[in-house]
Coordinates of C-alpha atoms in Angstrom, one line a residue:
M8 CA 29.5 74.8 17.6
K9 CA 27.9 71.3 18.3
Y10 CA 25.3 71.4 20.9
A11 CA 24.4 68.5 23.0
S12 CA 21.1 66.6 22.0
I13 CA 18.2 67.3 24.5
P14 CA 16.2 64.5 25.9
F15 CA 12.5 64.5 24.8
N16 CA 9.5 62.4 25.4
Q17 CA 6.6 63.1 23.1
N18 CA 4.1 61.9 25.7
H19 CA 2.9 62.7 29.2
N20 CA 4.0 61.0 32.6
G21 CA 0.9 58.8 33.6
W22 CA 2.1 58.6 37.0
L23 CA 1.4 62.3 37.7
R24 CA -1.7 62.7 40.0
E25 CA -1.8 66.5 38.8
T26 CA 0.3 68.8 36.9
P27 CA 2.9 70.1 39.5
A28 CA 3.9 73.7 39.7
S29 CA 6.9 74.2 37.6
R30 CA 10.3 76.1 38.9
P31 CA 11.6 79.0 36.9
A32 CA 14.4 78.3 34.4
L33 CA 17.8 79.6 34.9
R34 CA 18.1 83.1 33.4
G35 CA 21.4 85.2 33.3
D36 CA 24.6 84.2 34.7
C37 CA 25.0 82.1 37.8
E38 CA 27.8 80.9 40.1
A39 CA 27.8 77.7 42.4
D40 CA 30.4 75.6 44.2
W41 CA 28.7 72.5 42.5
A42 CA 26.7 72.2 39.3
I43 CA 24.3 69.2 38.9
V44 CA 22.9 68.3 35.7
G45 CA 19.7 66.3 35.9
A46 CA 17.0 66.0 38.6
G47 CA 16.5 62.4 38.7
F48 CA 17.2 60.1 41.7
A49 CA 20.7 60.2 41.3
G50 CA 21.2 64.0 41.0
L51 CA 18.9 64.7 43.9
A52 CA 20.5 62.0 46.1
F53 CA 23.9 63.7 45.2
A54 CA 22.6 67.2 45.9
R55 CA 21.0 66.3 49.2
R56 CA 24.0 64.5 50.7
L57 CA 26.3 67.3 49.6
A58 CA 24.2 69.9 51.2
S59 CA 24.0 67.7 54.4
H60 CA 27.7 67.5 54.6
N61 CA 28.2 71.1 54.2
P62 CA 25.5 73.8 54.5
N63 CA 27.7 76.4 53.1
L64 CA 28.1 75.0 49.7
K65 CA 26.0 76.7 46.9
I66 CA 24.8 73.9 45.0
V67 CA 22.6 74.3 41.7
V68 CA 20.7 71.7 40.1
V69 CA 19.4 72.2 36.4
D70 CA 17.2 69.8 34.5
A71 CA 16.0 69.9 30.7
A72 CA 12.5 69.3 32.0
S73 CA 11.8 68.8 35.6
A74 CA 12.0 66.1 38.3
A75 CA 8.3 65.2 37.7
E76 CA 8.9 64.6 33.9
S77 CA 12.4 63.0 34.4
S78 CA 13.0 59.4 33.5
S79 CA 13.3 58.6 37.2
A80 CA 9.7 59.8 37.6
R81 CA 8.5 57.7 34.6
N82 CA 9.7 54.2 35.7
S83 CA 7.5 51.5 37.1
G84 CA 7.9 52.3 40.6
F85 CA 9.8 49.2 42.0
A86 CA 12.3 50.0 44.6
I87 CA 14.1 46.5 44.5
G88 CA 16.4 45.0 47.2
L89 CA 17.8 42.2 45.2
P90 CA 20.0 42.2 41.9
H91 CA 18.0 41.0 38.8
N92 CA 20.8 38.4 37.9
I93 CA 23.1 36.7 40.6
G94 CA 25.2 34.0 38.6
S95 CA 26.7 30.8 39.7
S96 CA 30.3 31.5 40.4
T97 CA 31.9 32.7 43.7
A98 CA 32.9 36.0 42.2
E99 CA 29.4 36.6 40.7
L100 CA 27.9 35.8 44.1
K101 CA 29.9 38.2 45.8
K102 CA 29.1 40.8 43.4
A103 CA 25.5 40.0 43.8
Q104 CA 25.9 40.4 47.6
D105 CA 27.5 43.8 47.0
Y106 CA 24.5 44.8 44.9
R107 CA 22.1 43.5 47.7
S108 CA 23.9 45.8 50.3
L109 CA 23.7 48.7 48.0
L110 CA 20.0 48.3 46.9
Q111 CA 18.8 47.8 50.5
A112 CA 20.8 51.0 51.7
G113 CA 19.1 52.7 49.0
I114 CA 15.7 51.5 50.2
D115 CA 16.6 52.4 53.8
E116 CA 17.6 55.9 52.7
L117 CA 14.5 56.7 50.8
K118 CA 12.3 55.5 53.6
T119 CA 14.1 57.7 56.0
I120 CA 13.6 60.6 53.8
V121 CA 9.9 59.8 53.0
T122 CA 9.0 59.2 56.5
D123 CA 10.8 62.2 57.9
R124 CA 9.6 64.7 55.3
G125 CA 6.0 63.2 55.1
I126 CA 6.3 62.5 51.2
D127 CA 3.1 60.8 50.0
C128 CA 4.3 58.5 47.2
E129 CA 2.1 55.4 48.1
W130 CA 5.1 53.6 49.5
E131 CA 4.2 50.0 50.3
K132 CA 6.6 47.0 51.0
A133 CA 4.5 44.6 48.9
G134 CA 7.2 42.3 47.6
K135 CA 7.5 41.1 44.0
Y136 CA 6.4 38.2 41.9
H137 CA 8.9 37.1 39.0
C138 CA 7.0 35.0 36.5
Q139 CA 7.2 32.8 33.6
A140 CA 4.3 32.4 31.0
D141 CA 6.0 29.7 28.8
A142 CA 6.3 26.3 30.7
R143 CA 9.7 26.0 28.6
S144 CA 11.3 28.7 30.7
E145 CA 11.5 26.4 33.7
S146 CA 15.1 26.4 33.8
V147 CA 15.2 30.3 33.8
L148 CA 13.2 30.4 37.0
Q149 CA 14.9 27.6 38.4
E150 CA 18.2 29.2 38.1
Y151 CA 16.5 32.4 39.8
R152 CA 15.4 30.0 42.8
D153 CA 18.9 28.5 43.0
N154 CA 20.4 31.9 43.2
L155 CA 18.0 33.1 45.9
E156 CA 19.0 30.0 48.0
L157 CA 22.7 30.9 47.5
M158 CA 22.0 34.4 48.9
D159 CA 19.8 32.9 51.8
E160 CA 16.9 35.0 50.6
A161 CA 13.3 34.2 51.6
Y162 CA 11.1 33.3 48.7
E163 CA 7.8 31.3 47.8
V164 CA 7.3 29.3 44.6
L165 CA 3.7 29.6 43.2
D166 CA 1.8 27.5 40.7
R167 CA -0.5 28.7 38.0
E168 CA -3.7 28.2 40.0
T169 CA -2.1 29.9 43.2
L170 CA -0.8 33.0 41.1
S171 CA -4.3 33.4 39.4
Q172 CA -5.7 34.0 42.8
K173 CA -3.0 36.5 43.8
L174 CA -2.8 38.2 40.4
G175 CA -6.4 37.6 38.7
T176 CA -4.9 36.0 35.6
H177 CA -4.1 32.3 34.4
F178 CA -1.5 33.6 32.0
Y179 CA 1.5 32.8 34.1
H180 CA 2.6 29.1 34.4
K181 CA 4.8 29.5 37.6
G182 CA 6.2 32.3 39.8
I183 CA 8.4 33.3 42.5
Y184 CA 7.4 35.7 45.2
T185 CA 10.1 37.7 47.2
P186 CA 9.0 40.0 50.0
G187 CA 11.6 42.6 50.1
A188 CA 10.7 44.9 47.2
V189 CA 8.9 48.3 47.7
L190 CA 6.2 49.6 45.4
L191 CA 5.5 53.3 45.0
N192 CA 4.4 56.2 42.7
P193 CA 7.8 57.3 41.2
A194 CA 6.6 60.7 40.0
S195 CA 5.3 61.5 43.6
L196 CA 8.5 60.5 45.1
A197 CA 10.7 62.5 42.7
I198 CA 8.5 65.6 43.2
G199 CA 8.7 65.2 47.0
L200 CA 12.4 64.7 46.8
A201 CA 12.9 67.7 44.9
A202 CA 10.5 69.7 47.1
T203 CA 12.4 69.0 50.2
L204 CA 16.0 69.6 49.3
P205 CA 18.2 71.5 51.7
E206 CA 18.0 75.5 51.6
N207 CA 21.4 75.7 50.0
V208 CA 20.2 73.6 46.9
T209 CA 18.6 75.6 44.0
L210 CA 16.8 73.7 41.4
Y211 CA 16.0 75.1 38.0
D212 CA 13.4 73.5 35.6
M213 CA 13.3 73.7 31.9
T214 CA 17.0 74.5 31.7
P215 CA 18.7 72.0 29.3
V216 CA 22.6 72.1 29.2
M217 CA 23.6 72.7 25.6
A218 CA 27.4 72.4 26.2
I219 CA 30.0 72.5 29.0
H220 CA 33.3 74.2 28.6
Y221 CA 35.5 72.4 31.0
G222 CA 38.3 74.1 32.7
K223 CA 39.3 75.5 36.1
I224 CA 35.9 76.9 36.3
N225 CA 33.6 74.9 34.2
R226 CA 30.9 76.9 32.3
L227 CA 27.6 75.3 31.5
V228 CA 25.7 76.9 28.5
T229 CA 21.7 77.0 28.8
P230 CA 19.4 78.6 26.4
F231 CA 19.0 81.7 28.6
G232 CA 22.0 81.9 30.7
T233 CA 25.2 80.2 32.1
L234 CA 26.2 78.4 35.2
C235 CA 29.7 78.5 36.2
A236 CA 31.0 76.1 39.0
P237 CA 34.5 74.6 39.6
K238 CA 32.9 71.0 40.1
V239 CA 30.2 69.2 38.0
M240 CA 28.2 66.2 38.5
L241 CA 26.3 64.7 35.5
A242 CA 23.1 63.0 36.5
T243 CA 22.1 62.5 32.8
A244 CA 22.7 58.8 32.6
A245 CA 23.3 58.0 28.9
L246 CA 21.5 61.0 27.6
S247 CA 23.1 64.1 26.3
R248 CA 26.4 62.0 25.7
E249 CA 28.1 65.2 24.1
L250 CA 28.5 66.6 27.7
A251 CA 30.7 63.8 29.2
P252 CA 34.3 63.9 28.7
G253 CA 36.1 60.4 27.9
I254 CA 35.0 57.3 26.1
S255 CA 31.4 56.1 25.7
K256 CA 30.5 53.3 28.2
Q257 CA 26.7 53.4 28.2
A258 CA 23.8 53.7 26.0
A259 CA 20.1 55.0 26.1
M260 CA 17.2 52.7 25.8
A261 CA 13.5 53.8 25.9
T262 CA 10.8 51.7 27.7
F263 CA 7.2 52.2 27.4
A264 CA 4.4 51.9 29.9
S265 CA 0.5 52.2 29.9
L266 CA -2.0 52.7 32.8
T267 CA -5.5 51.8 33.0
A268 CA -8.3 53.9 34.3
P269 CA -9.3 52.7 37.9
L270 CA -11.5 49.6 37.7
T271 CA -15.1 49.9 38.4
D272 CA -16.7 48.0 40.9
E273 CA -18.2 45.8 38.3
Q274 CA -14.9 45.3 36.6
R275 CA -13.2 44.5 39.9
Q276 CA -15.8 41.5 40.6
R277 CA -14.1 39.9 37.7
L278 CA -11.0 39.4 39.7
P279 CA -10.3 37.7 43.0
I280 CA -9.7 39.9 46.0
M281 CA -6.4 41.2 45.5
K282 CA -4.0 43.5 47.3
S283 CA -1.7 45.7 45.2
W284 CA 1.2 43.7 43.7
G285 CA 4.0 44.0 41.2
L286 CA 5.3 41.3 38.8
T287 CA 8.5 41.2 36.7
P288 CA 8.8 38.7 33.6
V289 CA 11.7 36.3 33.4
N290 CA 12.6 38.0 30.0
A291 CA 12.7 41.6 30.5
I292 CA 12.9 42.6 26.9
A293 CA 9.9 40.4 25.4
G294 CA 7.8 40.0 28.7
A295 CA 5.5 42.6 30.3
T296 CA 6.1 44.1 33.8
L297 CA 2.9 44.6 35.6
R298 CA 1.6 46.4 38.7
Y299 CA -1.9 46.5 40.3
T300 CA -2.1 49.6 42.4
A301 CA -3.8 50.5 45.5
D302 CA -6.3 52.8 43.6
R303 CA -7.2 49.7 41.5
R304 CA -5.3 50.6 38.2
I305 CA -3.3 48.1 36.2
L306 CA 0.3 49.2 34.7
I307 CA 1.8 47.4 31.9
R308 CA 5.4 48.0 30.8
Q309 CA 6.5 46.3 27.7
H310 CA 8.8 47.2 24.8
V311 CA 12.2 48.5 24.5
V312 CA 13.7 50.6 21.7
P313 CA 16.9 52.2 21.2
A314 CA 17.0 55.9 22.0
L315 CA 20.6 57.1 21.6
H316 CA 19.7 60.8 21.6
G317 CA 17.1 60.4 24.0
R318 CA 14.2 61.3 21.7
V319 CA 10.8 59.4 21.6
T320 CA 8.3 60.4 19.1
A321 CA 4.5 60.1 19.1
T322 CA 4.7 57.4 16.6
Q323 CA 6.8 55.3 18.7
T324 CA 4.4 55.8 21.7
Y325 CA 1.5 54.9 19.7
A326 CA 3.2 51.6 18.4
A327 CA 4.0 50.8 21.9
T328 CA 0.3 51.6 23.2
R329 CA -1.0 49.1 20.6
L330 CA 1.2 46.3 21.8
H331 CA 0.2 47.0 25.4
R332 CA -3.4 46.9 24.4
A333 CA -3.0 43.4 22.8
T334 CA -0.8 42.1 25.8
F335 CA -3.1 43.3 28.2
N336 CA -6.1 41.7 26.4
K337 CA -4.1 38.4 26.4
I338 CA -3.2 38.5 30.1
F339 CA -6.7 39.7 31.4
P340 CA -9.3 38.6 28.9
Q341 CA -12.0 39.3 31.2
L342 CA -11.0 43.0 31.2
T343 CA -11.1 43.9 27.6
D344 CA -13.4 46.9 28.3
V345 CA -10.9 48.5 30.5
S346 CA -9.4 51.4 28.9
L347 CA -5.6 52.4 29.0
T348 CA -5.8 56.2 30.0
H349 CA -2.1 57.0 29.7
S350 CA 1.0 55.8 27.7
W351 CA 4.3 57.1 28.1
S352 CA 8.2 56.4 27.7
G353 CA 11.2 56.8 29.9
T354 CA 14.9 56.0 29.2
I355 CA 17.3 53.7 31.0
S356 CA 21.1 53.7 30.8
V357 CA 22.4 50.3 29.7
T358 CA 26.2 49.1 29.9
R359 CA 27.6 46.3 28.0
N360 CA 28.9 44.2 31.1
G361 CA 26.2 45.4 33.7
A362 CA 28.6 47.5 35.6
P363 CA 27.9 51.1 36.6
V364 CA 29.4 54.4 35.4
W365 CA 30.5 55.7 38.6
G366 CA 33.2 58.1 40.0
A367 CA 35.2 60.9 38.4
L368 CA 35.1 61.2 34.7
S369 CA 38.1 63.6 34.6
G370 CA 39.3 66.2 36.9
A371 CA 36.3 67.6 39.0
V372 CA 33.6 65.9 36.9
Y373 CA 31.6 63.3 38.5
T374 CA 28.8 60.8 37.4
A375 CA 26.5 58.0 38.7
S376 CA 24.9 56.3 36.0
G377 CA 24.6 53.0 34.3
C378 CA 21.5 51.8 36.1
N379 CA 20.7 48.9 33.8
G380 CA 17.1 49.1 34.7
A381 CA 17.2 49.1 38.5
G382 CA 16.7 52.8 39.0
I383 CA 15.2 53.9 42.4
S384 CA 17.0 52.1 45.1
K385 CA 20.4 51.8 42.9
Q386 CA 20.7 55.3 41.7
T387 CA 19.7 56.8 45.0
I388 CA 22.6 55.3 46.9
A389 CA 24.9 55.8 43.9
G390 CA 24.2 59.4 44.0
S391 CA 24.7 59.5 47.9
L392 CA 27.8 57.6 47.8
L393 CA 29.3 59.7 45.1
A394 CA 28.9 62.8 47.1
D395 CA 30.7 61.0 50.0
Y396 CA 33.5 59.9 47.5
A397 CA 33.8 63.4 45.8
L398 CA 34.1 65.2 49.4
G399 CA 36.4 62.7 50.8
Y400 CA 34.0 61.2 53.5
D401 CA 34.7 57.7 54.7
N402 CA 31.7 55.5 53.9
P403 CA 32.3 51.5 53.9
L404 CA 29.7 51.2 51.1
T405 CA 32.1 53.3 48.8
A406 CA 34.2 50.1 48.5
T407 CA 31.2 48.1 47.9
M408 CA 30.2 50.4 45.1
L409 CA 33.9 50.3 43.4
A410 CA 33.8 46.5 43.7
L411 CA 31.2 46.3 41.1
G412 CA 33.7 47.1 38.5
E413 CA 33.9 49.3 35.5
A414 CA 31.6 49.4 32.6
N415 CA 33.1 48.1 29.2
Y416 CA 33.8 50.3 26.3
L417 CA 31.0 50.6 23.8
P418 CA 31.7 51.4 20.0
P419 CA 30.3 54.5 18.4
S420 CA 27.3 54.7 15.9
P421 CA 26.6 53.0 13.5
L422 CA 28.3 50.0 15.0
L423 CA 26.5 50.5 18.3
D424 CA 23.1 50.8 16.6
A425 CA 23.6 47.6 14.8
A426 CA 24.6 45.8 18.0
I427 CA 21.6 47.0 20.0
A428 CA 19.2 46.2 17.2
G429 CA 20.7 42.6 17.1
S430 CA 20.6 42.1 20.7
L431 CA 17.0 43.4 20.9
L432 CA 15.9 41.0 18.1
K433 CA 17.6 38.0 19.8
E434 CA 15.9 38.6 23.2
R435 CA 12.5 39.1 21.6
W436 CA 13.0 35.8 19.7
L437 CA 14.1 33.9 22.9
G438 CA 11.2 35.3 24.7
R439 CA 8.6 35.2 22.2
N440 CA 6.3 33.0 24.2
E441 CA 6.6 35.1 27.3
A442 CA 4.3 37.9 25.9

């Protein structure tokens, strides 16, 4: 029998304040009404909504690691309310407005849970800077500005000198600030969401699903036991592709981040007085995503590599860390003595046309994936709406989700590997002056 590949990051999530207590792994045979594979934002949101609709359902969530070490917990902590790309046609604008409605609904849902359940995840509506380093990228930033005006979104254009006072660096030529994004600690959020699930949801850590035998009752095979359920939700995104029935429409990519030690008082004096902030580059492949946190640390996320089987090695992490060090020194030459204390990876699911993979895969098997790099708010609302959809509950946002369209077919390896490698090389060349 061929077993599914198991996601593995040979590094440690730097967002973790401390090592969280782990839940037991599934041992022996277990039965449930719903089996959910993956304890990221989509899987947890799906479980929470299912349980709220019907407290009598027995819901079991299994994760190959834990919510604290999931890809959701490893992202950069931007809960965005605007789509990254808007487009210029009427159809593209309509789709962008649909994305905006969904993303904002995801933020609102999370804010309610965080407030009601007292989840300490450093939630802060700080907004976001979208910046260009190369003056020749002017057309890219102008297009973003034009799109914001089409959507009637508030924004502020900032020149190099103004940005330097906001961000502590002269690296960026120009930027656009939008006020709607929320910054947070994604690991703390994931841990809090997992800890506050309804009573009829059971979560097992360190329980990778090796295979699924689909039928009237689906049987999920794990290393130390089996989970049987008539209905399954796959919250594995593009990982463990062997588990998903049907053709492939998404691929896994690994991104890398590093986090500095808290700046000392002396190091802090080399910067202007700043509040916490978040920055995204005009070229997401070549440029660096940055954050300055409330506890005076700086995060840098840069470098993307294919991770079709979800495996990231220590060698890959080391190479990314060296790149982060060089980029950090270029952006903050006054802080070259600041140490990078953590470096880690996380996977994102990308689709060919940017559309999600959402809905019923076959029979009673569902999924909410294809985040395309916008995970927190997008996957939260995708998971919740999928629960409504699966149980037949009417929600006007379900039509909005369906209006995003379907992801296109992706070819198998090695054609897919070659296509991804070529696309990454192209983007790195186009954005070579942005990092």
